[in-house]
Tab-separated table of C-alpha atoms in Angstrom:
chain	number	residue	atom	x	y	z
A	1	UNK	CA	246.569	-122.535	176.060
A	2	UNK	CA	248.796	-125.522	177.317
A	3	UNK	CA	251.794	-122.882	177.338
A	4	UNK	CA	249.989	-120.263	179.335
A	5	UNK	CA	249.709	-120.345	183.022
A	6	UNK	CA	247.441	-116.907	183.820
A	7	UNK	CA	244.105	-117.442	184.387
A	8	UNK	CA	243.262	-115.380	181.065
A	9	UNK	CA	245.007	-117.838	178.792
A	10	UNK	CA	244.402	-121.082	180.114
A	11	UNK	CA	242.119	-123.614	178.223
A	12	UNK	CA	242.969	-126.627	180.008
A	13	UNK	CA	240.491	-127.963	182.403
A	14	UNK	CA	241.204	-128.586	186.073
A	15	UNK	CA	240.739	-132.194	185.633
A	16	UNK	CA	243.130	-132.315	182.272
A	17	UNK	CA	246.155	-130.508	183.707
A	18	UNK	CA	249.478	-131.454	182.981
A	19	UNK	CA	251.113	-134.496	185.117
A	20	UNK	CA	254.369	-135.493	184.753
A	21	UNK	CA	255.203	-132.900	182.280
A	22	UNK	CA	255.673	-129.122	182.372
A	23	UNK	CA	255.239	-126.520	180.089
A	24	UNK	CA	259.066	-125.831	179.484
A	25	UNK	CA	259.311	-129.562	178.668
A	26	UNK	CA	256.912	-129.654	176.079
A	27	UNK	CA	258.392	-126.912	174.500
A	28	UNK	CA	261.579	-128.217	174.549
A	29	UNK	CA	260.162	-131.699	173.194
A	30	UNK	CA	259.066	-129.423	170.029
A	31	UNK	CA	261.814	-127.156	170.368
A	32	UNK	CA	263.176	-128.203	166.538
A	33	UNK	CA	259.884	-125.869	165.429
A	34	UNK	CA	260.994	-122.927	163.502
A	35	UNK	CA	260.150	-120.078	166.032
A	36	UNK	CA	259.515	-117.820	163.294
A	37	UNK	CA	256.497	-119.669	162.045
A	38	UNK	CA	252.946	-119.797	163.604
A	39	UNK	CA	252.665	-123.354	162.877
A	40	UNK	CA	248.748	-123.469	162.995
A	41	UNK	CA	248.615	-126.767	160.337
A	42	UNK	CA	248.838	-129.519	162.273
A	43	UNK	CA	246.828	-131.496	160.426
A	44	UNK	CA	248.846	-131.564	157.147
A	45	UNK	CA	251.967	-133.596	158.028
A	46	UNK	CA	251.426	-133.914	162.085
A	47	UNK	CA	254.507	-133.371	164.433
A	48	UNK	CA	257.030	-135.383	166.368
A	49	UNK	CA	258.539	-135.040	170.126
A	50	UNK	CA	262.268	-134.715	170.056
A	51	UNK	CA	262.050	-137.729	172.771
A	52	UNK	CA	260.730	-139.769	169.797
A	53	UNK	CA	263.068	-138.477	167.148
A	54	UNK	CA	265.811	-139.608	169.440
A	55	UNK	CA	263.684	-143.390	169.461
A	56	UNK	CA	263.561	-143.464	166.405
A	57	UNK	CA	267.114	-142.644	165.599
A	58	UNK	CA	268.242	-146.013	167.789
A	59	UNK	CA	266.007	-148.036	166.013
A	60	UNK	CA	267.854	-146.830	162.452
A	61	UNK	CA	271.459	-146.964	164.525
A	62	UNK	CA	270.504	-151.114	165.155
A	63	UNK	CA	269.472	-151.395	161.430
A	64	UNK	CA	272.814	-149.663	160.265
A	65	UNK	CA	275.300	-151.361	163.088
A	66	UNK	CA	274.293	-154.796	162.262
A	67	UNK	CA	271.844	-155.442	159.115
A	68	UNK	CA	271.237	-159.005	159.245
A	69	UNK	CA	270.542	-158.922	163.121
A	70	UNK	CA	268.161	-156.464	162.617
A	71	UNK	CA	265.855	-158.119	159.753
A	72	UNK	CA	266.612	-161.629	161.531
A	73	UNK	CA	265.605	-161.089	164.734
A	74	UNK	CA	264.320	-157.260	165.667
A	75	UNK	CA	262.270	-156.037	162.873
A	76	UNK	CA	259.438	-158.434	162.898
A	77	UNK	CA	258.968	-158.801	166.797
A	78	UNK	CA	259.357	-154.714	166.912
A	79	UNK	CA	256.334	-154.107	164.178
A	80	UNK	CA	254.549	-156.781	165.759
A	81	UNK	CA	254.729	-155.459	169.297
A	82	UNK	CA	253.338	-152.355	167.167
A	83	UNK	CA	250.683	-153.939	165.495
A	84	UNK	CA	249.177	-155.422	169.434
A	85	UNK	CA	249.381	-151.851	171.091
A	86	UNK	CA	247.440	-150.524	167.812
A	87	UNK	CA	245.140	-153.330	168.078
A	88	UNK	CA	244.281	-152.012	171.498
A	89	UNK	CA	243.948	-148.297	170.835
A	90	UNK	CA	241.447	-149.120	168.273
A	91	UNK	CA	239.642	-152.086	170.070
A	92	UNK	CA	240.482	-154.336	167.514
A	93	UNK	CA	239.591	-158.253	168.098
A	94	UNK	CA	242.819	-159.806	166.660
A	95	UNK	CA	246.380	-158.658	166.124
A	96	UNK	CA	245.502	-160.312	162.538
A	97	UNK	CA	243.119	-157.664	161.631
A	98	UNK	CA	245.965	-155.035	161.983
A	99	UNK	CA	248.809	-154.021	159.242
A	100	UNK	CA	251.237	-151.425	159.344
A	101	UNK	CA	251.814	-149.266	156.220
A	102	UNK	CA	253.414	-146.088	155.195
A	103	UNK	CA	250.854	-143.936	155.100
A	104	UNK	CA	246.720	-144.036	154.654
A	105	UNK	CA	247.251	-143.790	150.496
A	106	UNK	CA	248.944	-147.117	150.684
A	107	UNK	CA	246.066	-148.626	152.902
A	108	UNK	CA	243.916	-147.293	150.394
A	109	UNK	CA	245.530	-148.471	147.396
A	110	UNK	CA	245.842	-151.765	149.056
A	111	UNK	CA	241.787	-151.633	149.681
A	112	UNK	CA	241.056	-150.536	146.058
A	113	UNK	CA	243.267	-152.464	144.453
A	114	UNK	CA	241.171	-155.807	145.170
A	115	UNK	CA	237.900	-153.945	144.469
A	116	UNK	CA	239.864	-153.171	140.961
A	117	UNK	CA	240.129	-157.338	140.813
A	118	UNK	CA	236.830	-158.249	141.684
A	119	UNK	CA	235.865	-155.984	138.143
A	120	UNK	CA	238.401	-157.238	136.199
A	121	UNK	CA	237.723	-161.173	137.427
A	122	UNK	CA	234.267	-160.904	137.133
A	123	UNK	CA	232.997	-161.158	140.443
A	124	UNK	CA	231.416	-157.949	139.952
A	125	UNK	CA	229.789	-156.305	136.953
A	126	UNK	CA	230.275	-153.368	134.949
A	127	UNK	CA	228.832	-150.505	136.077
A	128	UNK	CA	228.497	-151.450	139.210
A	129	UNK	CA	228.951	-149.002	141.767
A	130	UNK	CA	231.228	-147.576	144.414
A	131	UNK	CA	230.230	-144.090	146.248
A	132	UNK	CA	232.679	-141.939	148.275
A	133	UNK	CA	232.241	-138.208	149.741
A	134	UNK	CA	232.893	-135.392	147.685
A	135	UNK	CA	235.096	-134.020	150.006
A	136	UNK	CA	237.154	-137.138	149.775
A	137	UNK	CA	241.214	-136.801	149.920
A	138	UNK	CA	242.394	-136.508	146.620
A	139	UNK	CA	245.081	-138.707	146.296
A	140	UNK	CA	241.657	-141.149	147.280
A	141	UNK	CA	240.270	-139.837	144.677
A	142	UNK	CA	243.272	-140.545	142.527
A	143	UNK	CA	243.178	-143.784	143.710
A	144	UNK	CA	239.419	-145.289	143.078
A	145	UNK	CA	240.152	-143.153	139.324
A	146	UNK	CA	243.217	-145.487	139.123
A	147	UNK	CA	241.772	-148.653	140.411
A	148	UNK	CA	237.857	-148.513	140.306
A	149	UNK	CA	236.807	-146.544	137.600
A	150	UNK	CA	239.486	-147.963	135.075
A	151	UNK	CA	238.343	-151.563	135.505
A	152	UNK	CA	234.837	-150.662	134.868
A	153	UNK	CA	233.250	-149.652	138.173
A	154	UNK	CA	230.545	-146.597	138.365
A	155	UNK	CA	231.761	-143.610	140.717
A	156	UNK	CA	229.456	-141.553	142.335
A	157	UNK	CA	230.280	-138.446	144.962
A	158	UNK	CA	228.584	-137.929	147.999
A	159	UNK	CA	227.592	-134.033	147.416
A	160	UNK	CA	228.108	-132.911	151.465
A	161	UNK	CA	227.178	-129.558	151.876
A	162	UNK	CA	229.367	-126.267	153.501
A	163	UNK	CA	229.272	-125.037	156.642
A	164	UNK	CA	227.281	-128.223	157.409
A	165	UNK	CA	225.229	-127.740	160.543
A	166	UNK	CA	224.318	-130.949	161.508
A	167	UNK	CA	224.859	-134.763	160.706
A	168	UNK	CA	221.236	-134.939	159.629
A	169	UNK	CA	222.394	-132.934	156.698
A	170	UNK	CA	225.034	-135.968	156.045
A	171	UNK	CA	223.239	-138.438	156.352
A	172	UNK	CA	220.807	-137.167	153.958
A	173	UNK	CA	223.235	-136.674	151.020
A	174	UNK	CA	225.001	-140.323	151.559
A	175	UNK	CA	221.306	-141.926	151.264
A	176	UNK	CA	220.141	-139.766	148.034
A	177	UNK	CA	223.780	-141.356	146.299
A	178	UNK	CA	223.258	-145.006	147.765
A	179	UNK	CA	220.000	-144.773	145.941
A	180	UNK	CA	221.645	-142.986	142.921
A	181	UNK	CA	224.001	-145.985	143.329
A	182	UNK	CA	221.302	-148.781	142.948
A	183	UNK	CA	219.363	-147.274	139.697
A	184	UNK	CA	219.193	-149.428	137.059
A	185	UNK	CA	219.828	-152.636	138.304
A	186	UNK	CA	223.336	-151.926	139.675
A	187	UNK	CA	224.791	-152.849	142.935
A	188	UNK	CA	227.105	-150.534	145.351
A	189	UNK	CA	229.731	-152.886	145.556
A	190	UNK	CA	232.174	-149.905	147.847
A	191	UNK	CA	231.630	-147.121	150.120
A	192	UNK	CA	234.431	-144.759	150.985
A	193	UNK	CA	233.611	-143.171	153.827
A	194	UNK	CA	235.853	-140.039	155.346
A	195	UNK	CA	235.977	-140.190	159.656
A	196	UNK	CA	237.291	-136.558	159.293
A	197	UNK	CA	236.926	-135.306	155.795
A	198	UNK	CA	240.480	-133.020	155.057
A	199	UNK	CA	239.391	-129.565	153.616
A	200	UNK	CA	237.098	-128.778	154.313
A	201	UNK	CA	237.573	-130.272	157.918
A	202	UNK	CA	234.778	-131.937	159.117
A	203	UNK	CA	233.661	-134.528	161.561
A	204	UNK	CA	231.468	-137.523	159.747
A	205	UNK	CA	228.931	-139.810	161.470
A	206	UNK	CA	231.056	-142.380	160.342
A	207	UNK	CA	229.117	-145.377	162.391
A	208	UNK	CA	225.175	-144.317	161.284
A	209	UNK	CA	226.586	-144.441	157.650
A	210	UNK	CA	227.842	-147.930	158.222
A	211	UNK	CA	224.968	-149.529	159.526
A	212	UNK	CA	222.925	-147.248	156.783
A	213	UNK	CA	225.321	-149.332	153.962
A	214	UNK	CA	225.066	-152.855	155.804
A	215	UNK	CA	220.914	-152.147	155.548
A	216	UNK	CA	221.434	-151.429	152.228
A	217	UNK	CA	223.996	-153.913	150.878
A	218	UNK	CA	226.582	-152.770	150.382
A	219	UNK	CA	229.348	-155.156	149.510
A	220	UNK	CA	232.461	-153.117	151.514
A	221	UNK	CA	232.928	-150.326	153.440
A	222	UNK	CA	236.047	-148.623	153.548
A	223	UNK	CA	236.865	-145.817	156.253
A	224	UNK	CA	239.310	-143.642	155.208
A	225	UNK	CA	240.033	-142.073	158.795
A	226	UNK	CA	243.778	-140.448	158.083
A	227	UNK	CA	243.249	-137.462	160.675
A	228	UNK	CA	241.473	-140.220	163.414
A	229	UNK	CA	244.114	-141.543	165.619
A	230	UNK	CA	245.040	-139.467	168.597
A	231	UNK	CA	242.074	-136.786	166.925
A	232	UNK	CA	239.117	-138.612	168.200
A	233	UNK	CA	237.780	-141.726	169.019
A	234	UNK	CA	237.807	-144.954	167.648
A	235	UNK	CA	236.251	-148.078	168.225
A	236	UNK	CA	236.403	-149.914	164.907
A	237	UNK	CA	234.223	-152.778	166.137
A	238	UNK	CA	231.883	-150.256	167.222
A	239	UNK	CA	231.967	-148.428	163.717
A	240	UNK	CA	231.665	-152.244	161.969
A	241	UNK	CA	233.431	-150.794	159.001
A	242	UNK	CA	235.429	-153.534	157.110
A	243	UNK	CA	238.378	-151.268	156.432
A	244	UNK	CA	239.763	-148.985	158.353
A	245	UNK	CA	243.103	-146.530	158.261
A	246	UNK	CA	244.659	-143.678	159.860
A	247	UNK	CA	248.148	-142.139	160.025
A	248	UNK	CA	249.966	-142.183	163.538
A	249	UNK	CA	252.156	-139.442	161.935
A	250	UNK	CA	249.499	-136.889	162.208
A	251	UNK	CA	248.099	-137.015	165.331
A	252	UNK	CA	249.522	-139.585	167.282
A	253	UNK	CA	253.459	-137.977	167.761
A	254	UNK	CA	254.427	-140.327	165.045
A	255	UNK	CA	257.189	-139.438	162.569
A	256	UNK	CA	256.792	-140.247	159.150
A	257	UNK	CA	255.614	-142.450	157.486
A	258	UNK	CA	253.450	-144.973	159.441
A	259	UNK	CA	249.980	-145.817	159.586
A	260	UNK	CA	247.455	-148.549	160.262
A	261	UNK	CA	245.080	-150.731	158.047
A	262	UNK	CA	242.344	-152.724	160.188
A	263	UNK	CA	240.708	-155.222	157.774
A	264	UNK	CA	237.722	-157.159	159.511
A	265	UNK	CA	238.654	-160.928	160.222
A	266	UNK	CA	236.836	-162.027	157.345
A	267	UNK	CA	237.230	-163.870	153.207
A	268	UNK	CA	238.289	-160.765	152.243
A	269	UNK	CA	241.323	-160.607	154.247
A	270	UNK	CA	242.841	-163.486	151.657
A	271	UNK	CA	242.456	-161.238	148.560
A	272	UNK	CA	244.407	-158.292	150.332
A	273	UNK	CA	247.768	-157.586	149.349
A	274	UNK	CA	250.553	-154.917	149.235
A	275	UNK	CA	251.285	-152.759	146.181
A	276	UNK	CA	254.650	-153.549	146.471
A	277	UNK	CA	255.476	-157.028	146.080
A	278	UNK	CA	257.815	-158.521	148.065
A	279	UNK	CA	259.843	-162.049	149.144
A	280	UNK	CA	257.007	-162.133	151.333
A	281	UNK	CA	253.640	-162.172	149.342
A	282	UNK	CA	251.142	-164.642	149.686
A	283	UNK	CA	251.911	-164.797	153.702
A	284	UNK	CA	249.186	-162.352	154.810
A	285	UNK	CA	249.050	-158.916	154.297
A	286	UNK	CA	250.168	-158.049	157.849
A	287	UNK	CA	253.544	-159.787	156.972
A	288	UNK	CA	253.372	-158.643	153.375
A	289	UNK	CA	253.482	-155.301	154.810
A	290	UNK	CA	256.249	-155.757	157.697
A	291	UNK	CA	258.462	-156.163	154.646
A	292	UNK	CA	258.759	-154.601	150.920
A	293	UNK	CA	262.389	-154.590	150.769
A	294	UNK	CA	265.264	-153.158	152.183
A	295	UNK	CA	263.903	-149.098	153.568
A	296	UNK	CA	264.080	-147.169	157.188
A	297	UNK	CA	260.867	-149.108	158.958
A	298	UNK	CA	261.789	-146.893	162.032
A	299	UNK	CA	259.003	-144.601	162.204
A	300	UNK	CA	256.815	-148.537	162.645
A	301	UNK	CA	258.642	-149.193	165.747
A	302	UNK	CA	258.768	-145.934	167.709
A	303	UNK	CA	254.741	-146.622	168.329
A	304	UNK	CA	255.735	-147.575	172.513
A	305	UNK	CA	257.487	-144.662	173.013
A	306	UNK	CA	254.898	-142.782	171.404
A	307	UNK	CA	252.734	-144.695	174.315
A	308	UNK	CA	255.071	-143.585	177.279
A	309	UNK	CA	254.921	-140.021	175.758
A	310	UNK	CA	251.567	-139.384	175.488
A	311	UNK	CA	250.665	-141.268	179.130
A	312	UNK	CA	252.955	-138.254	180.701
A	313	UNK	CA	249.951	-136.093	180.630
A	314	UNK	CA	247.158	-136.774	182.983
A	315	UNK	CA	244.501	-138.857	181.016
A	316	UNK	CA	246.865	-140.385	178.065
A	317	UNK	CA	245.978	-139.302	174.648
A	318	UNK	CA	242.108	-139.024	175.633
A	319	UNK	CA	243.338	-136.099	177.572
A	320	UNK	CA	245.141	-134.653	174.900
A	321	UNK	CA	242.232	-135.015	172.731
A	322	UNK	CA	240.243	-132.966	174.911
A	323	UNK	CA	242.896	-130.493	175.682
A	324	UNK	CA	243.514	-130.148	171.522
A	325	UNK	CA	239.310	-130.416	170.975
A	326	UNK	CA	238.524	-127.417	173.283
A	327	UNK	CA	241.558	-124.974	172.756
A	328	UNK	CA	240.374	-125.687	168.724
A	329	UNK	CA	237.148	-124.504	169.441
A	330	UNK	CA	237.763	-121.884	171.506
A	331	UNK	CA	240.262	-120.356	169.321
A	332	UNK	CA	237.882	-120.909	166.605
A	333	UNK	CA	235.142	-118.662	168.399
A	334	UNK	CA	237.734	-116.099	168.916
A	335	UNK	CA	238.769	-115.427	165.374
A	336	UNK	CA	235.256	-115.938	163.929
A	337	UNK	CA	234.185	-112.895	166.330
A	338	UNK	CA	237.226	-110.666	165.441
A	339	UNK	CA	235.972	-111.146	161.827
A	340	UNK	CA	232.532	-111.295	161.797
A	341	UNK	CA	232.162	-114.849	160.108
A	342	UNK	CA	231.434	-118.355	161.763
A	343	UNK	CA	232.645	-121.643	162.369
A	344	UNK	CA	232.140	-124.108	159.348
A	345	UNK	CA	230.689	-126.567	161.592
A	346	UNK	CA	229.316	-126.743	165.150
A	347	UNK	CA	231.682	-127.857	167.765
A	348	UNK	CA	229.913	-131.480	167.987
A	349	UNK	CA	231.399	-132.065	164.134
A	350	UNK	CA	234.602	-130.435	164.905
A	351	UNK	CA	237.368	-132.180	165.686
A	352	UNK	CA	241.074	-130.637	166.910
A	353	UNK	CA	241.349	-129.049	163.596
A	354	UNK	CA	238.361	-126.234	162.833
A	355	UNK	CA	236.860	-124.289	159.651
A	356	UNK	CA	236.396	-120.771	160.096
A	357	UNK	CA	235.196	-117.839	157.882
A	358	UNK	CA	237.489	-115.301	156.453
A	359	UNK	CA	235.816	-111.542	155.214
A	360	UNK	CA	234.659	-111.379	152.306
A	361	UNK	CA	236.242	-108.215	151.777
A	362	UNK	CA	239.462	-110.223	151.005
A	363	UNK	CA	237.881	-111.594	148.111
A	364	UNK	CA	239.026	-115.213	147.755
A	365	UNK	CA	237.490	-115.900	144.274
A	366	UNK	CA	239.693	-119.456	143.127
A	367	UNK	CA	241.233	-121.622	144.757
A	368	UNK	CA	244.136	-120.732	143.001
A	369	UNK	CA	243.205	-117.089	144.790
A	370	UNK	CA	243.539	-119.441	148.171
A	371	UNK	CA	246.732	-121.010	147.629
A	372	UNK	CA	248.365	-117.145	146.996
A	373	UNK	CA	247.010	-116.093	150.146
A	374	UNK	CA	248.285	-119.230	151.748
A	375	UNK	CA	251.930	-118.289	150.603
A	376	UNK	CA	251.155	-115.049	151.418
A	377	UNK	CA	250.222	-114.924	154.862
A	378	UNK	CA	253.436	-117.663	155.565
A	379	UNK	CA	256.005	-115.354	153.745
A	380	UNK	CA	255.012	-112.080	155.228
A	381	UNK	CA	253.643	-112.896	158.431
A	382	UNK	CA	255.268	-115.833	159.380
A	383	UNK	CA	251.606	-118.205	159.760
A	384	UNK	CA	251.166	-121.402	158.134
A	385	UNK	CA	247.250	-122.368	157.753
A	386	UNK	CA	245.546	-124.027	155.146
A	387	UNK	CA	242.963	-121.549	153.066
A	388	UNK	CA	239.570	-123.612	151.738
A	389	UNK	CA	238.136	-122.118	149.165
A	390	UNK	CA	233.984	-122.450	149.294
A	391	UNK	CA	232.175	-121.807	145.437
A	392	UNK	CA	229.585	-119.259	146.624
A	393	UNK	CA	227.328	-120.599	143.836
A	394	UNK	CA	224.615	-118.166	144.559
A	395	UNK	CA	225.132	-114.501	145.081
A	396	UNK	CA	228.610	-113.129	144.846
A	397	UNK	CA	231.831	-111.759	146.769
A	398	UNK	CA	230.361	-108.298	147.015
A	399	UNK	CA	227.243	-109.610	148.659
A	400	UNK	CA	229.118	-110.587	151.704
A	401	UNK	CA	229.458	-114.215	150.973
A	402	UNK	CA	231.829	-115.764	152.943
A	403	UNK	CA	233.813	-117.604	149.565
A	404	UNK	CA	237.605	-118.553	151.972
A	405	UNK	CA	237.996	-120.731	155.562
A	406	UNK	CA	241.315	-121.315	157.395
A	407	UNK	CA	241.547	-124.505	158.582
A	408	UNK	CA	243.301	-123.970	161.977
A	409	UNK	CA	244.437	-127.047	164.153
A	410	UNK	CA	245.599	-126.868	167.548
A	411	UNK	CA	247.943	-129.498	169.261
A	412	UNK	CA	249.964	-129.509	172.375
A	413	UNK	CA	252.852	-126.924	171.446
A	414	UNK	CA	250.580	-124.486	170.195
A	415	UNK	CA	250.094	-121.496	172.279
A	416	UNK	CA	247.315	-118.350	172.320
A	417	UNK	CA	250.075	-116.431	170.522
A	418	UNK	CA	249.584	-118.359	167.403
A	419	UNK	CA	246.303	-117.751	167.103
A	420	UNK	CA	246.018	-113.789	168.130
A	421	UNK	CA	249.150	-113.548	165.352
A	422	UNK	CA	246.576	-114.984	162.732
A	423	UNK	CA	243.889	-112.698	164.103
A	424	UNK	CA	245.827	-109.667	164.064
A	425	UNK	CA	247.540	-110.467	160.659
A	426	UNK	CA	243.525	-110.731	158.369
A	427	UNK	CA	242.419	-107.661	160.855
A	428	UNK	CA	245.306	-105.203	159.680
A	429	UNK	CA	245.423	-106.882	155.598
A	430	UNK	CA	241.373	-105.751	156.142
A	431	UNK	CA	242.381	-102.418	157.483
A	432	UNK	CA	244.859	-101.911	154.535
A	433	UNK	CA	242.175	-102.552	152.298
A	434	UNK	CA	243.616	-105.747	150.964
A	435	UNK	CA	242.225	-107.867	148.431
A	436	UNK	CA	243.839	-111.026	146.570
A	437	UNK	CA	243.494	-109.233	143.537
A	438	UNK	CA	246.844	-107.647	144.674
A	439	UNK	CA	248.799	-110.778	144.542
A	440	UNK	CA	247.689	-112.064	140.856
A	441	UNK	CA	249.853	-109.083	139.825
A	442	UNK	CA	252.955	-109.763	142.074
């Protein structure tokens, strides 16, 4: 891909070729990558330049040098100059509609938690509704168990179907559980909507579903977009949402932990408030968030450098989308045909991470059967990809179900090699006559 210069191996466009930055740069920007791994999972915990590691690592030598300076009269002007290039990448209309937080489980919890009030307070009813996807995160899930349900609030789960081949399909499900949602007198009072939905990895309509819960009445809608930024794009007045999150760690060159909450300008905004309670509560949640006691808030401040980074390569981050988009798919294509299977998704719902089949003769029965073949293919061929594990409900392993997906993801130090060592590795377990029966008894 980005890393190979013949004319067999390259996936970048003419019009998306590097700029200012070569291919021995970038892999010396990523150069603290073990070299022994196939690092195909992106989309777990992201990755970080070394150009921004070294950022970051000034920003934590002015906390430690001189404390007081820092939280005086740096901290605040460096989150906020944050904050306005995040409220650009996003089209945002105010700065005020944009908090920084950890990560997008604290934006959730944040969301939730006053949803959690409104049932406890009165302001809405028992048994009132709030739907989310089935394929939801599941520390989101966690979270609306934590704060929804336990105050009294009715859950329901969008049932999304897998491989999905088109957002008709979507769109379908989320309107059968809106109804489901309204039976009985009750009112949807939250919709938690994925942008990318984790495992399996798909690309949501995330804007029809919107206006479908505004038509519909839906009190809030929260977009739970954690994969989103530098992944694909947004426009969150576009989108109309009245919530909105993603993680700059995972896509965007970010190191951890640091993410963005855009809640609409609206009432609501007054009722919002950090989990962790601070000096600072009761000032706005923006502010709230800027402080929660003494911690390392570098990985906030690093987001202009991140900027100058990613504008090194010709187009910016939409370039780098495109780049990461195509090789995905590509790739994708490539090991579905050495294997016989297919993509989980068409290319239109895929974003630069991608779902693809694994033979059935491997037999991936459990997830539990997923997460051993995980370890397995990391400890004894050095490749770390997420396994999905799809219930074949009807018909069985031995019909030639496909029951297991890798999730690969493809970002800018990723090279063909990667990808052909994946191939190669499921092609010779196959010719072995592998099965994850083998490793229960390990």
């Amino acid at each position: 891909m980005n890393h190979h210069n013949n004319n067999n191996n390259n996936h970048v466009s003419k019009k998306l070729k590097l700029s200012t930055i070569t291919n021995s740069e970038i892999r010396q920007e990523f150069g603290h990558h073990d070299k022994k791994i196939a690092r195909i999972n992106n989309g777990s915990f992201g990755s970080c330049p070394a150009t921004i590691l070294a950022a970051q690592k000034q920003w934590q030598l002015k906390f430690l040098q001189q404390p007081d300076d820092f939280y005086f009269n740096q901290l605040r002007k460096g989150i906020n100059e944050s904050r306005n290039l995040i409220k650009d990448l996003i089209n945002a209309e105010h700065v005020d509609e944009v908090s920084i937080v950890d990560n997008a489980t604290t934006a959730a919890a944040i969301v939730l938690q006053q949803i959690g009030w409104a049932f406890t307070e009165g302001r809405f009813q028992k048994g009132d509704a709030a739907v989310m996807l089935h394929y939801a995160y599941g520390a989101v899930k966690k979270s609306i168990q934590a704060y929804v349900s336990r105050a009294g609030g009715f859950v329901i789960e969008v049932q999304l179907p897998f491989p999905v081949n088109s957002n008709e399909e979507i769109i379908c499900e989320f309107k059968k559980a809106l109804q489901q949602g309204k039976l009985n007198g009750r009112k949807v009072r939250l919709a938690v909507i994925d942008h990318i939905t984790s495992m399996p990895s798909v690309v949501i309509p995330v804007k029809e579903l919107v206006q479908i819960c505004r038509k519909e009445g839906v009190d809030q809608v929260f977009v739970d977009a954690a994969h989103a930024i530098g992944n694909v794009d947004i426009d969150v007045k576009d989108i109309g949402a009245d919530f909105y999150t993603s993680n700059l760690h995972k896509w965007f060159f970010c190191p951890p932990a640091v993410a963005f909450l855009y809640c609409k300008k609206s009432d609501k905004l007054s009722d919002l408030h950090h989990p962790v309670v601070s000096n600072e509560y009761g000032n706005g949640l923006a502010i709230e968030s800027a402080w929660i006691g003494t911690r390392d808030y570098s990985s906030q401040l690093v987001v202009p450098s991140v900027l100058e980074f990613v504008n090194r390569f010709e187009g910016g981050i939409q370039g780098i989308k495109k780049r990461n988009h195509d090789a995905a798919i590509e790739m994708g294509k490539m090991l579905a045909k050495a294997w016989g299977t297919n993509l989980g998704s068409p290319p239109e719902l895929c974003c630069s991470m991608v779902m693809v089949g694994l033979p059935s003769s491997l037999e991936i029965s459990s997830e539990a059967d997923g997460m051993l073949f995980r370890t397995h293919l990391r400890e004894s061929f050095g490749i770390e990809v997420p396994i999905y594990y799809k219930d074949p409900k009807s018909g069985n392993i031995e019909d030639g179900v496909t029951t297991g997906y890798v999730r690969i993801s493809h970002q800018i130090y990723n090279t063909i090699d990667d990808y052909n060592r994946l191939r190669d590795a499921i092609n010779q377990l196959i010719q072995d006559g592998f099965t994850c029966k083998s490793l229960l008894s390990r």
